[in-house]
mmCIF file of C-alpha atoms in Angstrom:
data_model
loop_
_atom_site.group_PDB
_atom_site.id
_atom_site.type_symbol
_atom_site.label_atom_id
_atom_site.label_comp_id
_atom_site.label_asym_id
_atom_site.label_seq_id
_atom_site.Cartn_x
_atom_site.Cartn_y
_atom_site.Cartn_z
ATOM 1 C CA UNK A 109 -185.578 -30.645 48.817
ATOM 2 C CA UNK A 110 -186.785 -27.041 49.304
ATOM 3 C CA UNK A 111 -188.396 -24.967 46.778
ATOM 4 C CA UNK A 112 -185.749 -22.304 47.128
ATOM 5 C CA UNK A 113 -183.248 -24.140 44.943
ATOM 6 C CA UNK A 114 -185.537 -25.288 41.926
ATOM 7 C CA UNK A 115 -187.242 -21.830 41.904
ATOM 8 C CA UNK A 116 -183.776 -19.962 41.692
ATOM 9 C CA UNK A 117 -182.612 -22.274 39.262
ATOM 10 C CA UNK A 118 -185.596 -21.843 37.069
ATOM 11 C CA UNK A 119 -185.170 -18.047 37.545
ATOM 12 C CA UNK A 120 -181.679 -18.221 36.378
ATOM 13 C CA UNK A 121 -182.515 -20.448 33.444
ATOM 14 C CA UNK A 122 -185.476 -18.063 32.453
ATOM 15 C CA UNK A 123 -183.210 -15.167 32.864
ATOM 16 C CA UNK A 124 -180.622 -16.594 30.537
ATOM 17 C CA UNK A 125 -183.129 -17.544 28.004
ATOM 18 C CA UNK A 126 -184.480 -14.240 27.934
ATOM 19 C CA UNK A 127 -180.980 -12.555 27.372
ATOM 20 C CA UNK A 128 -180.198 -14.788 24.884
ATOM 21 C CA UNK A 129 -183.560 -14.646 23.146
ATOM 22 C CA UNK A 130 -183.197 -10.744 23.226
ATOM 23 C CA UNK A 131 -179.675 -11.017 21.829
ATOM 24 C CA UNK A 132 -180.724 -13.054 18.856
ATOM 25 C CA UNK A 133 -183.768 -10.557 18.078
ATOM 26 C CA UNK A 134 -182.119 -7.499 18.442
ATOM 27 C CA UNK A 135 -178.738 -8.310 16.842
ATOM 28 C CA UNK A 136 -178.781 -11.585 15.003
ATOM 29 C CA UNK A 137 -175.544 -11.184 13.233
ATOM 30 C CA UNK A 138 -173.614 -10.243 16.375
ATOM 31 C CA UNK A 139 -175.208 -13.147 18.052
ATOM 32 C CA UNK A 140 -174.289 -15.499 15.203
ATOM 33 C CA UNK A 141 -170.598 -14.371 15.385
ATOM 34 C CA UNK A 142 -170.444 -14.218 18.952
ATOM 35 C CA UNK A 143 -171.574 -17.801 20.154
ATOM 36 C CA UNK A 144 -168.863 -20.290 19.596
ATOM 37 C CA UNK A 145 -169.663 -23.054 17.031
ATOM 38 C CA UNK A 146 -172.487 -21.313 15.734
ATOM 39 C CA UNK A 147 -170.787 -20.323 12.307
ATOM 40 C CA UNK A 148 -169.804 -24.075 11.565
ATOM 41 C CA UNK A 149 -173.334 -24.958 11.452
ATOM 42 C CA UNK A 150 -174.314 -23.114 8.348
ATOM 43 C CA UNK A 151 -174.421 -19.604 6.622
ATOM 44 C CA UNK A 152 -176.048 -16.590 8.727
ATOM 45 C CA UNK A 153 -179.782 -16.333 8.272
ATOM 46 C CA UNK A 154 -181.383 -13.523 10.180
ATOM 47 C CA UNK A 155 -184.847 -14.759 9.857
ATOM 48 C CA UNK A 156 -183.922 -18.078 11.380
ATOM 49 C CA UNK A 157 -182.029 -16.493 14.120
ATOM 50 C CA UNK A 158 -184.779 -14.217 15.068
ATOM 51 C CA UNK A 159 -187.259 -17.086 15.072
ATOM 52 C CA UNK A 160 -185.205 -19.137 17.529
ATOM 53 C CA UNK A 161 -184.959 -16.002 19.450
ATOM 54 C CA UNK A 162 -188.709 -15.802 19.740
ATOM 55 C CA UNK A 163 -188.776 -19.504 20.862
ATOM 56 C CA UNK A 164 -186.004 -18.684 23.785
ATOM 57 C CA UNK A 165 -188.390 -15.691 24.777
ATOM 58 C CA UNK A 166 -191.288 -18.228 25.004
ATOM 59 C CA UNK A 167 -188.921 -20.442 27.193
ATOM 60 C CA UNK A 168 -188.070 -17.355 29.402
ATOM 61 C CA UNK A 169 -191.674 -16.542 29.748
ATOM 62 C CA UNK A 170 -192.527 -20.258 30.539
ATOM 63 C CA UNK A 171 -189.748 -20.536 33.230
ATOM 64 C CA UNK A 172 -190.374 -17.164 34.900
ATOM 65 C CA UNK A 173 -194.121 -17.350 34.978
ATOM 66 C CA UNK A 174 -193.647 -20.812 36.592
ATOM 67 C CA UNK A 175 -191.603 -19.484 39.537
ATOM 68 C CA UNK A 176 -194.545 -17.120 40.358
ATOM 69 C CA UNK A 177 -197.443 -19.414 39.221
ATOM 70 C CA UNK A 178 -197.270 -22.720 40.958
ATOM 71 C CA UNK A 179 -200.591 -23.716 39.557
ATOM 72 C CA UNK A 180 -199.068 -23.341 35.992
ATOM 73 C CA UNK A 181 -195.596 -24.491 36.766
ATOM 74 C CA UNK A 182 -195.810 -28.109 35.713
ATOM 75 C CA UNK A 183 -197.285 -27.372 32.223
ATOM 76 C CA UNK A 184 -194.911 -24.357 31.303
ATOM 77 C CA UNK A 185 -191.808 -26.177 32.501
ATOM 78 C CA UNK A 186 -192.757 -29.172 30.826
ATOM 79 C CA UNK A 187 -193.213 -27.313 27.607
ATOM 80 C CA UNK A 188 -189.898 -25.489 27.902
ATOM 81 C CA UNK A 189 -188.185 -29.015 28.779
ATOM 82 C CA UNK A 190 -189.790 -30.434 25.818
ATOM 83 C CA UNK A 191 -188.226 -27.782 23.356
ATOM 84 C CA UNK A 192 -185.090 -27.530 24.886
ATOM 85 C CA UNK A 193 -184.583 -31.364 25.121
ATOM 86 C CA UNK A 194 -185.531 -31.559 21.175
ATOM 87 C CA UNK A 195 -183.147 -28.719 20.340
ATOM 88 C CA UNK A 196 -180.355 -30.720 22.317
ATOM 89 C CA UNK A 197 -181.257 -34.057 20.631
ATOM 90 C CA UNK A 198 -181.268 -32.217 17.232
ATOM 91 C CA UNK A 199 -177.397 -31.165 17.964
ATOM 92 C CA UNK A 200 -176.983 -34.832 18.624
ATOM 93 C CA UNK A 201 -178.507 -35.809 15.433
ATOM 94 C CA UNK A 202 -176.326 -33.205 13.631
ATOM 95 C CA UNK A 203 -173.107 -35.177 14.831
ATOM 96 C CA UNK A 204 -174.513 -38.724 14.239
ATOM 97 C CA UNK A 205 -175.277 -37.685 10.513
ATOM 98 C CA UNK A 206 -171.848 -35.901 10.227
ATOM 99 C CA UNK A 207 -172.956 -32.226 9.839
ATOM 100 C CA UNK A 208 -171.042 -31.273 12.843
ATOM 101 C CA UNK A 209 -167.915 -32.967 14.737
ATOM 102 C CA UNK A 210 -168.234 -34.881 18.038
ATOM 103 C CA UNK A 211 -166.385 -31.814 19.529
ATOM 104 C CA UNK A 212 -169.594 -29.864 18.939
ATOM 105 C CA UNK A 213 -171.345 -31.697 21.714
ATOM 106 C CA UNK A 214 -168.744 -30.605 24.434
ATOM 107 C CA UNK A 215 -169.079 -27.052 22.831
ATOM 108 C CA UNK A 216 -172.565 -26.752 22.926
ATOM 109 C CA UNK A 217 -173.080 -28.463 26.402
ATOM 110 C CA UNK A 218 -173.321 -25.605 28.598
ATOM 111 C CA UNK A 219 -175.489 -23.563 26.555
ATOM 112 C CA UNK A 220 -177.734 -26.513 24.788
ATOM 113 C CA UNK A 221 -177.502 -29.709 26.620
ATOM 114 C CA UNK A 222 -177.242 -28.547 30.222
ATOM 115 C CA UNK A 223 -180.316 -26.232 30.074
ATOM 116 C CA UNK A 224 -182.245 -28.943 28.618
ATOM 117 C CA UNK A 225 -181.385 -31.430 31.384
ATOM 118 C CA UNK A 226 -181.738 -28.764 34.016
ATOM 119 C CA UNK A 227 -185.281 -27.812 32.772
ATOM 120 C CA UNK A 228 -186.280 -31.534 32.631
ATOM 121 C CA UNK A 229 -185.127 -32.012 36.066
ATOM 122 C CA UNK A 230 -187.289 -28.889 37.183
ATOM 123 C CA UNK A 231 -190.209 -30.143 35.211
ATOM 124 C CA UNK A 232 -189.982 -33.473 37.084
ATOM 125 C CA UNK A 233 -189.729 -31.731 40.298
ATOM 126 C CA UNK A 234 -192.733 -29.392 39.574
ATOM 127 C CA UNK A 235 -194.781 -32.356 38.859
ATOM 128 C CA UNK A 236 -193.711 -34.274 42.103
ATOM 129 C CA UNK A 237 -194.114 -31.068 44.082
ATOM 130 C CA UNK A 238 -197.433 -30.589 42.616
ATOM 131 C CA UNK A 239 -198.713 -33.973 43.455
ATOM 132 C CA UNK A 240 -197.319 -33.777 46.933
ATOM 133 C CA UNK A 241 -199.111 -30.422 47.417
ATOM 134 C CA UNK A 242 -202.181 -31.766 46.175
ATOM 135 C CA UNK A 243 -202.147 -34.719 48.724
ATOM 136 C CA UNK A 244 -201.449 -32.486 51.331
ATOM 137 C CA UNK A 245 -204.161 -30.177 50.461
ATOM 138 C CA UNK A 246 -206.434 -33.385 49.873
ATOM 139 C CA UNK A 247 -205.600 -34.526 53.512
ATOM 140 C CA UNK A 248 -206.184 -31.191 54.889
ATOM 141 C CA UNK A 249 -209.662 -31.156 53.558
ATOM 142 C CA UNK A 250 -210.346 -34.550 54.712
ATOM 143 C CA UNK A 251 -209.427 -33.574 58.393
ATOM 144 C CA UNK A 252 -211.286 -30.381 58.171
ATOM 145 C CA UNK A 253 -214.474 -32.249 56.881
ATOM 146 C CA UNK A 254 -214.372 -34.694 60.184
#
């Protein structure tokens, strides 16, 4: 796989996280009422929405920095994937314990579960790409030393 597709996907995910995080920080009440399903998870809490908005900005920074800094890509994308996967698993837990109905999973999928899956795939790709680049670089140094 060429690097173009994963880097483009990472940039899109990073920009989407930045927009979401900024929306949460700038207008938490509007975010709370605009995002489908959020109002069914509990009462509006401005502080909580802004806390999560900061996390989405950190995810955005990790994804976008990883696009431009290959040496940091594995750790940054892995950290973003861990938080997004934990967030998605928390949504599954809410259904499992009866806080939300099963329809919440379908409703949340595009904005919660899919980004977690895609970011995890990107982190795995980055790890594999870094390993491949290291092997190629090491082989090149071995040949140059001969």
